[in-house]
PDB file of N, CA, C and O in Angstrom:
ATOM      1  N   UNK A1441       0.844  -1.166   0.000  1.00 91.00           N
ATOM      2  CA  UNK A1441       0.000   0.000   0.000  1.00 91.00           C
ATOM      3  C   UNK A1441       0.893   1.234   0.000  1.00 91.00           C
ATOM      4  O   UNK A1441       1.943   1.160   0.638  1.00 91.00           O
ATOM      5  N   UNK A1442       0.549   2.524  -0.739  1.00 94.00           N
ATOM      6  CA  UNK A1442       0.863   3.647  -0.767  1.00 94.00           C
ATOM      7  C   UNK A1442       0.576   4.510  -0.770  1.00 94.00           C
ATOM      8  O   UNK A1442       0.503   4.748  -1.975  1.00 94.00           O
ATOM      9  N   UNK A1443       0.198   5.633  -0.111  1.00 92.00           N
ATOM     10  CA  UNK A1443      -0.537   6.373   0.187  1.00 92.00           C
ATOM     11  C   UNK A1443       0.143   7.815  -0.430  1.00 92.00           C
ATOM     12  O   UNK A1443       1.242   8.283  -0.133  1.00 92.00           O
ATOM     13  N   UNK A1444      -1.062   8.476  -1.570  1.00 93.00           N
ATOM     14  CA  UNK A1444      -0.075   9.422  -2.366  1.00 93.00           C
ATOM     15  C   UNK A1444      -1.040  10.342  -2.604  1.00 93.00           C
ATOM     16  O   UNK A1444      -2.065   9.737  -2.919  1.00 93.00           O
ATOM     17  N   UNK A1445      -1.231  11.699  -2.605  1.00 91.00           N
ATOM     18  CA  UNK A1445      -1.658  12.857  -2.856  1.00 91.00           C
ATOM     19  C   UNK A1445      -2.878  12.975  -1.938  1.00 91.00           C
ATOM     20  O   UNK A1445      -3.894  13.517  -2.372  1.00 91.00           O
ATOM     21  N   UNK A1446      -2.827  12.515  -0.745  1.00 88.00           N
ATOM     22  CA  UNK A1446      -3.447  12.145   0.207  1.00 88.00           C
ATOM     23  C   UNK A1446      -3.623  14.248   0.662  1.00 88.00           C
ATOM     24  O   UNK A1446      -4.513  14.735   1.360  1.00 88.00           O
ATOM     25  N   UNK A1447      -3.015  14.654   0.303  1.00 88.00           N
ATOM     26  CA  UNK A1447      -2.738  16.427   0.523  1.00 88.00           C
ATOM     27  C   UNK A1447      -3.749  17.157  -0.419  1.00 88.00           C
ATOM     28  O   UNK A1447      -4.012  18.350  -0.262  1.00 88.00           O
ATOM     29  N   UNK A1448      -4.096  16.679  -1.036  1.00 90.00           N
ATOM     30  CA  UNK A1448      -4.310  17.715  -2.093  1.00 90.00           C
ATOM     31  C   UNK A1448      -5.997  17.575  -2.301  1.00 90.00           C
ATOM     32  O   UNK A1448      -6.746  16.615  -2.123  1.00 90.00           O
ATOM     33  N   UNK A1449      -6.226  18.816  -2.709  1.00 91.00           N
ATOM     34  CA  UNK A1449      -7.558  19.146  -2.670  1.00 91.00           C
ATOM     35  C   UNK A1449      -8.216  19.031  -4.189  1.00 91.00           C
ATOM     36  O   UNK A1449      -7.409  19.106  -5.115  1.00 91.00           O
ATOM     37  N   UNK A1450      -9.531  18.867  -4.497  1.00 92.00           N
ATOM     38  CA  UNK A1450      -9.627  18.101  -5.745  1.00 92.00           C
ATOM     39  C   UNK A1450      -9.292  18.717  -7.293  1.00 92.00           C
ATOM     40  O   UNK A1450      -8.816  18.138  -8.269  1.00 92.00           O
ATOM     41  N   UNK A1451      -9.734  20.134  -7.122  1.00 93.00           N
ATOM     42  CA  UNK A1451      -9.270  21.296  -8.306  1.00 93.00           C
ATOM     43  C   UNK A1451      -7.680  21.344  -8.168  1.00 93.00           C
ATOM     44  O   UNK A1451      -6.990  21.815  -9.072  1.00 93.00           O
ATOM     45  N   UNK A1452      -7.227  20.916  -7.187  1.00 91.00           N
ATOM     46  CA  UNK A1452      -5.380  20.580  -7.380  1.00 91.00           C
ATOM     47  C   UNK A1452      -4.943  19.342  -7.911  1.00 91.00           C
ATOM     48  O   UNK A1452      -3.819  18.977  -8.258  1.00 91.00           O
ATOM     49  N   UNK A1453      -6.306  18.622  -7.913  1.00 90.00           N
ATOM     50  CA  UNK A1453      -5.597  17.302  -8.477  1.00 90.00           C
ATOM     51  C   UNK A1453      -5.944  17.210 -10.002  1.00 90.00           C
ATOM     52  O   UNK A1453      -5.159  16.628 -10.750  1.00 90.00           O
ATOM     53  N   UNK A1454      -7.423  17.926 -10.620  1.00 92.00           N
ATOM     54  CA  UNK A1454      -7.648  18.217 -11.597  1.00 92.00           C
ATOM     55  C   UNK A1454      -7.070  19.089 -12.549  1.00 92.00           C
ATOM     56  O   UNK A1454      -7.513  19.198 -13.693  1.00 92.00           O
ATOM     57  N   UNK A1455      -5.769  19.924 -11.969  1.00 93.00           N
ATOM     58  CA  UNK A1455      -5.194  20.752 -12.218  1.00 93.00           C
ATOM     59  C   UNK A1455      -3.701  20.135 -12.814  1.00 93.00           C
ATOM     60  O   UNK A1455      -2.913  19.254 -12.472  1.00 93.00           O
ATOM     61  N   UNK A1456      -3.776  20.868 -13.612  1.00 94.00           N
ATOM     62  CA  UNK A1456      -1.937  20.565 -14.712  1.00 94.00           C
ATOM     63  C   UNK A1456      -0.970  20.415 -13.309  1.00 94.00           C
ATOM     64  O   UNK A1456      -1.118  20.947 -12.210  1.00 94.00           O
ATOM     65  N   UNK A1457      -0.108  19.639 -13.712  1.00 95.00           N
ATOM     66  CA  UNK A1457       0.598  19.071 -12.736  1.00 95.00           C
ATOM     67  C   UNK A1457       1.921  20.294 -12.643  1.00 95.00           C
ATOM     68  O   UNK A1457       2.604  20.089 -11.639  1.00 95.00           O
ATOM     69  N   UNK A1458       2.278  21.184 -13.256  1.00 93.00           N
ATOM     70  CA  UNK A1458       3.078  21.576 -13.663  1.00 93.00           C
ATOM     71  C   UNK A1458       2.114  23.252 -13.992  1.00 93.00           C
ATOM     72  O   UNK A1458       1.117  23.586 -14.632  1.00 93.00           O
ATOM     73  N   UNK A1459       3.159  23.932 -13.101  1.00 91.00           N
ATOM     74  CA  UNK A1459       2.084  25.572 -13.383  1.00 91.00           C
ATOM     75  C   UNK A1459       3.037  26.950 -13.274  1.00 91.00           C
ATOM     76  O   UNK A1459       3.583  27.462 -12.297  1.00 91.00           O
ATOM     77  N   UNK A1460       3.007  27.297 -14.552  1.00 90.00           N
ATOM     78  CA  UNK A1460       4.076  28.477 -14.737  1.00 90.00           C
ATOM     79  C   UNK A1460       5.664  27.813 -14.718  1.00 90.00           C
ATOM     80  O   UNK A1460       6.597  28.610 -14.624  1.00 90.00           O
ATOM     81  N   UNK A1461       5.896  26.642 -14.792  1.00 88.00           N
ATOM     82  CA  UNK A1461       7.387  26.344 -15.131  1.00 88.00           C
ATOM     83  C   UNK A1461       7.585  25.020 -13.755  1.00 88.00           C
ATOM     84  O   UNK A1461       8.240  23.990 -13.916  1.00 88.00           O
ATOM     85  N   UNK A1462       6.826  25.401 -12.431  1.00 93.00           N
ATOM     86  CA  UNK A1462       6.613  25.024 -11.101  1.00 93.00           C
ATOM     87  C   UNK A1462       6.245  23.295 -11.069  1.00 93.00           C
ATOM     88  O   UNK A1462       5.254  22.780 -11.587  1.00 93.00           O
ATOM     89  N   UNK A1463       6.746  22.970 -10.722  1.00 95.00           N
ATOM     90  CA  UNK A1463       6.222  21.208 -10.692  1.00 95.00           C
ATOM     91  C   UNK A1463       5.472  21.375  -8.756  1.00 95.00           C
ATOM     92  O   UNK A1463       5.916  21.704  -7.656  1.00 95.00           O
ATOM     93  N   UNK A1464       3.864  20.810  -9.458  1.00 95.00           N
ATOM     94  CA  UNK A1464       3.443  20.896  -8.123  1.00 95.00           C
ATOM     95  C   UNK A1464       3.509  19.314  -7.746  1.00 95.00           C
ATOM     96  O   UNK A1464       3.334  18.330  -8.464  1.00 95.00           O
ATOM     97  N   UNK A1465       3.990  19.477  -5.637  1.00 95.00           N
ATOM     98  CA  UNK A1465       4.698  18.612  -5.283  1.00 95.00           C
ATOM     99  C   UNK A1465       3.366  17.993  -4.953  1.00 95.00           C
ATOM    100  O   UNK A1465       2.251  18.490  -4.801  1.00 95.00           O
ATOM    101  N   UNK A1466       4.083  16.028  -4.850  1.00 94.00           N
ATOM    102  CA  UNK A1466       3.200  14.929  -4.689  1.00 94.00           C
ATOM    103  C   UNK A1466       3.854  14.160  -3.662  1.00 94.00           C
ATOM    104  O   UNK A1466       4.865  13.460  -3.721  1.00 94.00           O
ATOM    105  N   UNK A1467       2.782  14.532  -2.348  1.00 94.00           N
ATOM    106  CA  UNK A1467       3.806  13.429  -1.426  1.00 94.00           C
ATOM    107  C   UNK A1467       3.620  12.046  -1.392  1.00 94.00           C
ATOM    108  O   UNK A1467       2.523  11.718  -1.844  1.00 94.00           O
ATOM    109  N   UNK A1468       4.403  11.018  -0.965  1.00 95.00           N
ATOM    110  CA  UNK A1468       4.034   9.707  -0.469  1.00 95.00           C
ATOM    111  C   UNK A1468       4.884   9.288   0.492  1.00 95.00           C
ATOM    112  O   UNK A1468       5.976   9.764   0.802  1.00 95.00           O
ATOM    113  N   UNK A1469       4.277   8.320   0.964  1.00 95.00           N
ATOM    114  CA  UNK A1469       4.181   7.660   2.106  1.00 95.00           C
ATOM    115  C   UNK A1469       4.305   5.965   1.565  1.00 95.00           C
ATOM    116  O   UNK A1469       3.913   5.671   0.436  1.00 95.00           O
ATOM    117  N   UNK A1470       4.719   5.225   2.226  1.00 95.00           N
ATOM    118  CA  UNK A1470       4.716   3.411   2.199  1.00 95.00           C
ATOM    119  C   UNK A1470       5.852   3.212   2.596  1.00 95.00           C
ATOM    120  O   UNK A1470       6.815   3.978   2.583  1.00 95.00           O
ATOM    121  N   UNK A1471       5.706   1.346   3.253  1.00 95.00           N
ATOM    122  CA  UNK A1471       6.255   0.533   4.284  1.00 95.00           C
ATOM    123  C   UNK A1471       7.103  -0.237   3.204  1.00 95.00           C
ATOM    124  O   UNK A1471       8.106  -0.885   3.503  1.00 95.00           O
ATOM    125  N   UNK A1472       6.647  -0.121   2.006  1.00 93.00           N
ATOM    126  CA  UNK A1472       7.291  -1.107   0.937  1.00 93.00           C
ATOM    127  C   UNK A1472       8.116  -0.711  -0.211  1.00 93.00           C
ATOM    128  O   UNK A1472       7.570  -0.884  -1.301  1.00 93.00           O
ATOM    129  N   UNK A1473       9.197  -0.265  -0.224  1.00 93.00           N
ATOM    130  CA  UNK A1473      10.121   0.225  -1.088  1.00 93.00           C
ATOM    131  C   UNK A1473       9.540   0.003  -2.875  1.00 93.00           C
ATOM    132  O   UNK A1473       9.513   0.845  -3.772  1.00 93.00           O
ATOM    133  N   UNK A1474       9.215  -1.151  -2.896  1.00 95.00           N
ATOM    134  CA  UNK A1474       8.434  -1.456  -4.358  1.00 95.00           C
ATOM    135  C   UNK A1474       7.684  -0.735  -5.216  1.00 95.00           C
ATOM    136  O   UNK A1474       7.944  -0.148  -6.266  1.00 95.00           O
ATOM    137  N   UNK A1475       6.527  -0.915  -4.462  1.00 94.00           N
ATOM    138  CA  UNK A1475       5.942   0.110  -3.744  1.00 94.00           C
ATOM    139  C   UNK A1475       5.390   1.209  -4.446  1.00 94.00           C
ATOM    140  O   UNK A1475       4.626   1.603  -5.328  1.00 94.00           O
ATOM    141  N   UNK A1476       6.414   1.549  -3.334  1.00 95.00           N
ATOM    142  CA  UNK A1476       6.413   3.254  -3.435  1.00 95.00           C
ATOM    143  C   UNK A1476       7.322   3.616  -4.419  1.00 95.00           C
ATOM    144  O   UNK A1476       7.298   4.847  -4.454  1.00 95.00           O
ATOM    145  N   UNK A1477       8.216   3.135  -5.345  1.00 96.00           N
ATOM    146  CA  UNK A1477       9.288   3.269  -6.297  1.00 96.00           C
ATOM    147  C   UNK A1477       8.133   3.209  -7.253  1.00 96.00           C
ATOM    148  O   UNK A1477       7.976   4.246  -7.897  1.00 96.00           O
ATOM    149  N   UNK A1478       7.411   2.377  -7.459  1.00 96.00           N
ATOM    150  CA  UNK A1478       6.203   2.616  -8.837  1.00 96.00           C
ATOM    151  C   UNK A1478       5.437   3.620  -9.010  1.00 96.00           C
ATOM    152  O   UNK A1478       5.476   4.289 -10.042  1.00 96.00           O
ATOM    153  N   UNK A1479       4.751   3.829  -8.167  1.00 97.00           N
ATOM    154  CA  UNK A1479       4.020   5.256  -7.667  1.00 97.00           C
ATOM    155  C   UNK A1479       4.722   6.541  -7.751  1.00 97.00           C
ATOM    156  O   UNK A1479       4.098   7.569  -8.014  1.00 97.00           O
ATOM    157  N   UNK A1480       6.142   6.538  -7.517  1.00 97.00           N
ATOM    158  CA  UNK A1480       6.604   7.336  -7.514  1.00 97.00           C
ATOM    159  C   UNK A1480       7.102   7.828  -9.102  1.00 97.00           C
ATOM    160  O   UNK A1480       7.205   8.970  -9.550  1.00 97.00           O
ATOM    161  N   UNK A1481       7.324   6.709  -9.657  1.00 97.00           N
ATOM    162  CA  UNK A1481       7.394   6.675 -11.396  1.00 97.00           C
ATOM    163  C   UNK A1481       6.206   7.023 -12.050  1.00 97.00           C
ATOM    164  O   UNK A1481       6.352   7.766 -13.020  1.00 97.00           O
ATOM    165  N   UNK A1482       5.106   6.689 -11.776  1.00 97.00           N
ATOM    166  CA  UNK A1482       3.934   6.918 -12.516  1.00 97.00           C
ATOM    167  C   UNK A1482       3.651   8.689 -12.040  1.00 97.00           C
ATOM    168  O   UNK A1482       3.718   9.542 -12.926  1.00 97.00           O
ATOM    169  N   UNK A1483       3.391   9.029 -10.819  1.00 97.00           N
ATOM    170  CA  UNK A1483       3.606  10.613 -10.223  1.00 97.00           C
ATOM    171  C   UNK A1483       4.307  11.185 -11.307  1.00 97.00           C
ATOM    172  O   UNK A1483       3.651  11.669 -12.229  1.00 97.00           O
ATOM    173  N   UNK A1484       5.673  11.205 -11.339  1.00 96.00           N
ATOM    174  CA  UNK A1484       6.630  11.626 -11.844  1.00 96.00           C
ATOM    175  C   UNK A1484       6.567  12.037 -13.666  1.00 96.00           C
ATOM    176  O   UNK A1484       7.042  13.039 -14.201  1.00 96.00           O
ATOM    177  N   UNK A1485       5.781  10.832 -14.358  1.00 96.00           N
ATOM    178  CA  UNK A1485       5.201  10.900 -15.706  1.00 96.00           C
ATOM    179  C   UNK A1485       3.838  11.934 -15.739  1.00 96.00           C
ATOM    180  O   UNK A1485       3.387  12.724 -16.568  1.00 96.00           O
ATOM    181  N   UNK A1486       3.630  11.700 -15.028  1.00 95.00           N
ATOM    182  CA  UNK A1486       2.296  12.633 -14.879  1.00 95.00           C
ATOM    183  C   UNK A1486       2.976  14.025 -14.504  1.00 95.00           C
ATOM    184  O   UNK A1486       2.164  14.941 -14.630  1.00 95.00           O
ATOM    185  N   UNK A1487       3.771  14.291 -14.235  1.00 95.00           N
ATOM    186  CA  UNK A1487       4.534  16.047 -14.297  1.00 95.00           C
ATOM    187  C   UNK A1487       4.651  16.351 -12.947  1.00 95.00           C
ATOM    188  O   UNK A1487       4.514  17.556 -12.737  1.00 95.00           O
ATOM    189  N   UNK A1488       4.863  15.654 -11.930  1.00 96.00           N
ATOM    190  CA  UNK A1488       4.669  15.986 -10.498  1.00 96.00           C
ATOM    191  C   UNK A1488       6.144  15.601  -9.803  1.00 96.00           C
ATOM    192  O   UNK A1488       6.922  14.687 -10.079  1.00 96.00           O
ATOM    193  N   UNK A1489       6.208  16.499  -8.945  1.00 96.00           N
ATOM    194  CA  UNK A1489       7.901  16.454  -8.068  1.00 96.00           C
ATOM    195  C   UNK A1489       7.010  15.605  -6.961  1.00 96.00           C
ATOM    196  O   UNK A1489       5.924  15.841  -6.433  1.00 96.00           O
ATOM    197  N   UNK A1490       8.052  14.395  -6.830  1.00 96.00           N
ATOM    198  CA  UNK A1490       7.547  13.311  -5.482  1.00 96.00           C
ATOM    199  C   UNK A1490       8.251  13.873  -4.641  1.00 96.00           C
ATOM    200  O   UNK A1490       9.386  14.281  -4.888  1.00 96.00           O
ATOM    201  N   UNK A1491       7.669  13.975  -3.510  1.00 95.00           N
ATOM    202  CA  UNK A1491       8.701  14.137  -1.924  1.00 95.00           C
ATOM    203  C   UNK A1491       8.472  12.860  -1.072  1.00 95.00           C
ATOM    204  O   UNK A1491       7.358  12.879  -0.549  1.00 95.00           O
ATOM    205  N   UNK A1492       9.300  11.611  -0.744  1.00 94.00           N
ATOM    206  CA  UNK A1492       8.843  11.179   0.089  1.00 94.00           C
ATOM    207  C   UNK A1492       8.721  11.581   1.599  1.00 94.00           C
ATOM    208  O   UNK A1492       9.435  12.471   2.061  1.00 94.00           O
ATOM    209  N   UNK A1493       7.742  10.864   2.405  1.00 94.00           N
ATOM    210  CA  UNK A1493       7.476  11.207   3.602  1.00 94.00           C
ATOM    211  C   UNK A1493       7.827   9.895   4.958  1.00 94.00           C
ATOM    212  O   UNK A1493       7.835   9.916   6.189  1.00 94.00           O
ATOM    213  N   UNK A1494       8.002   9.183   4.232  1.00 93.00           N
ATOM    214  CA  UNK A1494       8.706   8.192   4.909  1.00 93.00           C
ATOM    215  C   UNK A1494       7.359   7.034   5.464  1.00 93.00           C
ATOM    216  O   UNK A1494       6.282   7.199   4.890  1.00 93.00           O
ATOM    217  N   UNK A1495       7.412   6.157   6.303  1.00 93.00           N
ATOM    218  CA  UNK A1495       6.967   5.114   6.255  1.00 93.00           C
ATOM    219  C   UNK A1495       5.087   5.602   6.165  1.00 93.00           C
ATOM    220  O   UNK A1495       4.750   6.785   6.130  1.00 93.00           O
ATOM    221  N   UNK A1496       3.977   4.335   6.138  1.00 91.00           N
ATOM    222  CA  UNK A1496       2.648   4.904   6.120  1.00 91.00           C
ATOM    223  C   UNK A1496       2.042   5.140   7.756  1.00 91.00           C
ATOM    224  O   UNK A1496       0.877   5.469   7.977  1.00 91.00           O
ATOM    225  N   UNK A1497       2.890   4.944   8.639  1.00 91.00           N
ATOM    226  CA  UNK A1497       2.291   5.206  10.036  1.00 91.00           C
ATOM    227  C   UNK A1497       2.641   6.833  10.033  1.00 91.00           C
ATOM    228  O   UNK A1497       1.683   7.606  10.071  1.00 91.00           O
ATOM    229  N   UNK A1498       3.588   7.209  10.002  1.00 89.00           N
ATOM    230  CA  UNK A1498       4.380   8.504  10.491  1.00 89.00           C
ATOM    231  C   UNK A1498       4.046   9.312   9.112  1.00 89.00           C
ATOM    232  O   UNK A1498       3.177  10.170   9.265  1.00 89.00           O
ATOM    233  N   UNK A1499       4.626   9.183   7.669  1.00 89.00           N
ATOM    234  CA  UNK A1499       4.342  10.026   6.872  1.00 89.00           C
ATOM    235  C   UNK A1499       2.746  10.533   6.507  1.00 89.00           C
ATOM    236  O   UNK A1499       2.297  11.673   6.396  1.00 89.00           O
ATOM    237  N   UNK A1500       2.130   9.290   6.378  1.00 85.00           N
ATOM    238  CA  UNK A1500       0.581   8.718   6.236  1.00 85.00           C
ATOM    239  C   UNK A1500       0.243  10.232   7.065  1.00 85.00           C
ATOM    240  O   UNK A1500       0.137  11.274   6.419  1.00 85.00           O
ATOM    241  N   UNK A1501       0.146  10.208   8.026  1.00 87.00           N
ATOM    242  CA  UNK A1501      -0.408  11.457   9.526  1.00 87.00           C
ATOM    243  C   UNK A1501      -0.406  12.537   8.805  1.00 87.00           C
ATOM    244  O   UNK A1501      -1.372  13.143   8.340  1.00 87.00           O
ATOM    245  N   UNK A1502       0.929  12.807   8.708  1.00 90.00           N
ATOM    246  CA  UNK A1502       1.534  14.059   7.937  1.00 90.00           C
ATOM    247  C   UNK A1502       0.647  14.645   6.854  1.00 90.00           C
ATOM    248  O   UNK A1502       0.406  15.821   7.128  1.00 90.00           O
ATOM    249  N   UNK A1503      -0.026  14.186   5.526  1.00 87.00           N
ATOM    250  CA  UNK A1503      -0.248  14.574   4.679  1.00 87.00           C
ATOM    251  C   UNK A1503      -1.784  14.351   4.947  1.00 87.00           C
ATOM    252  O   UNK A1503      -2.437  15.279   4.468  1.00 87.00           O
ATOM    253  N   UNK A1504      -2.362  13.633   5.415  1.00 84.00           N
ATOM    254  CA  UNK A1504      -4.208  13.261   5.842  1.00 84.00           C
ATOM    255  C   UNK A1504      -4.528  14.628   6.343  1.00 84.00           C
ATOM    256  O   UNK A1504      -3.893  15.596   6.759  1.00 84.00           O
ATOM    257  N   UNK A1505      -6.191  14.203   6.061  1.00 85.00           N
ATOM    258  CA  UNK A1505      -6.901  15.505   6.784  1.00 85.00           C
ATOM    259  C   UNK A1505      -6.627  15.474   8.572  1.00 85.00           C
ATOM    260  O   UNK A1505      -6.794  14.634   9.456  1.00 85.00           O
ATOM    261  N   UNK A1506      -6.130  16.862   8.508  1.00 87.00           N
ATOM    262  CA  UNK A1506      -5.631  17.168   9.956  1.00 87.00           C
ATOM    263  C   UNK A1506      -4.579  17.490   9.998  1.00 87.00           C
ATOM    264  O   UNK A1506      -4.014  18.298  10.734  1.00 87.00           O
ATOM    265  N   UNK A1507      -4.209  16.844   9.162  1.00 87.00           N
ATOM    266  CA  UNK A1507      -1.859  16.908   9.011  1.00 87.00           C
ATOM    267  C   UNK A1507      -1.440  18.017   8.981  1.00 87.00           C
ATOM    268  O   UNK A1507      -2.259  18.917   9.161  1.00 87.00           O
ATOM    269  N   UNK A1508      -0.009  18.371   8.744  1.00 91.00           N
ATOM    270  CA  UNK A1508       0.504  19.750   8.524  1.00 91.00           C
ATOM    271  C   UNK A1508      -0.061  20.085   6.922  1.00 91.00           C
ATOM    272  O   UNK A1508      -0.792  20.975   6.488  1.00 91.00           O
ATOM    273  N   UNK A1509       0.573  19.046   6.334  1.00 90.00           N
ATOM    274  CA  UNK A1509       0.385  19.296   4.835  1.00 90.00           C
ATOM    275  C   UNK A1509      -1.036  19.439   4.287  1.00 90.00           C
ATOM    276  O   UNK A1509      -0.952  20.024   3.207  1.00 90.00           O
ATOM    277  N   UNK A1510      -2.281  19.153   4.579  1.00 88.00           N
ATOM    278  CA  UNK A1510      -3.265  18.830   4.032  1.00 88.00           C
ATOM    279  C   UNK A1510      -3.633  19.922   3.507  1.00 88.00           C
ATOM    280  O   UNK A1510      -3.682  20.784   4.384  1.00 88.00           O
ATOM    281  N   UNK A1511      -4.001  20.434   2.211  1.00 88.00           N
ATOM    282  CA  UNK A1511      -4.589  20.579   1.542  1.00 88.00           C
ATOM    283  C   UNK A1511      -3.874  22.065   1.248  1.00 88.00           C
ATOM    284  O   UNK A1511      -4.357  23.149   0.919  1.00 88.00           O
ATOM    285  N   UNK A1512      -2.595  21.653   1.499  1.00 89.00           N
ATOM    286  CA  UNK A1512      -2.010  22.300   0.663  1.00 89.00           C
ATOM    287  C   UNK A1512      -1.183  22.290  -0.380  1.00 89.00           C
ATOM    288  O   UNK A1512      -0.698  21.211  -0.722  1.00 89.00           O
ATOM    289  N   UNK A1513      -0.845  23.544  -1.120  1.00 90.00           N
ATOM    290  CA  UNK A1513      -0.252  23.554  -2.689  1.00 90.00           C
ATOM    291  C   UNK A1513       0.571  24.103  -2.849  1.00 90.00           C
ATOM    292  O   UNK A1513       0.708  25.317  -2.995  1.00 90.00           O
ATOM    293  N   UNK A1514       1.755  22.737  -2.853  1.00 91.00           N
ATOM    294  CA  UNK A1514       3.353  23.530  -2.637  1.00 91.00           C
ATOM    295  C   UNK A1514       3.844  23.192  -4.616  1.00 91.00           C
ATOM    296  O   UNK A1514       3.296  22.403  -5.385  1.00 91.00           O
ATOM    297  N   UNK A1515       5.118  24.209  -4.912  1.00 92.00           N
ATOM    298  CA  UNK A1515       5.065  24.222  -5.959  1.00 92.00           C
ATOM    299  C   UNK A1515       6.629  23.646  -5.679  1.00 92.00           C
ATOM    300  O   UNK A1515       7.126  23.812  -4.565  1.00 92.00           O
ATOM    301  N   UNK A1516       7.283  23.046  -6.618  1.00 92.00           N
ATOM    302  CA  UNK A1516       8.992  23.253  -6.641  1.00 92.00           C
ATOM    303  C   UNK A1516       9.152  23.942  -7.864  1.00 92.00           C
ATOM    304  O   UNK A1516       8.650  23.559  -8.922  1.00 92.00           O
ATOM    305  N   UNK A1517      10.111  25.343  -7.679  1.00 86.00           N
ATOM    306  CA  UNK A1517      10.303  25.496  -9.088  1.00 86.00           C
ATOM    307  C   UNK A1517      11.522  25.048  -9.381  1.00 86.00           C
ATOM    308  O   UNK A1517      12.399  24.674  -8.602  1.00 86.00           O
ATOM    309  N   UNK A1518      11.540  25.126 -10.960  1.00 73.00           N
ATOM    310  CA  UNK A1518      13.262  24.791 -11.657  1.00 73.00           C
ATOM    311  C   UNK A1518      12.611  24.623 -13.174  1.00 73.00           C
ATOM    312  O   UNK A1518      11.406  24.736 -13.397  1.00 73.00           O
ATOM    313  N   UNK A1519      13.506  24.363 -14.068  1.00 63.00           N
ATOM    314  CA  UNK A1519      13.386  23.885 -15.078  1.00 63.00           C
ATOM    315  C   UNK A1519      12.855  23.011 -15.720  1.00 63.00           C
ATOM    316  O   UNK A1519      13.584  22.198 -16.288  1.00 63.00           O
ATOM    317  N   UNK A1520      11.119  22.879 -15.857  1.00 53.00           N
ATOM    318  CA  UNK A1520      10.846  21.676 -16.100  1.00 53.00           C
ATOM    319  C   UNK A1520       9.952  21.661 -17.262  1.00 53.00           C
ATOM    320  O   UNK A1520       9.227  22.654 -17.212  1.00 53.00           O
ATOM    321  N   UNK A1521       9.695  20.876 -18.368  1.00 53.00           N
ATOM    322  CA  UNK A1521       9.367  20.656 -19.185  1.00 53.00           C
ATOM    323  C   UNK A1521       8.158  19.275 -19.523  1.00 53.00           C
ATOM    324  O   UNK A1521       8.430  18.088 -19.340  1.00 53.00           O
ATOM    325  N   UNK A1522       6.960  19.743 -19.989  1.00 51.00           N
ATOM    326  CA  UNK A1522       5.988  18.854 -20.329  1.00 51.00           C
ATOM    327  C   UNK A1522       6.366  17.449 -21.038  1.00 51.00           C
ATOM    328  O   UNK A1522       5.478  16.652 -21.341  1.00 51.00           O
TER     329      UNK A1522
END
């Protein structure tokens, strides 16, 4: 199991992954390196900067409704291309 964009609110998820040059970030969370290495590839094709958050007990918290992160819309900028 992997728990991924667990942050984001639904017009952010319907939204270009990628805004003004900005790769908007996609967190995850999982116990299983596998995993979370696939998810993190498929994220990544889809135009999104992965941050992991580390395992699904501790990161999982983090990004759910209530968390620090929830439902918010962090951007990374740099050089990035569709």
């Amino acid at each position: 199991m992997v728990k991924a964009l667990n942050n984001m609110i639904v017009p952010n998820l319907e939204a270009d992954p990628v805004v003004n040059g900005a790769k908007r970030v996609a967190f995850i969370s999982a116990d299983n390196d596998g995993g979370k290495n696939r998810v993190e590839s498929l994220l990544e094709g889809f135009g999104y900067a992965v941050v992991h958050l580390g395992s699904l007990r501790n990161g999982g918290l983090i990004q759910q409704a209530g968390g620090p992160l929830a439902g918010r819309d962090l951007l990374e900028r740099g050089e990035f291309h569709k």
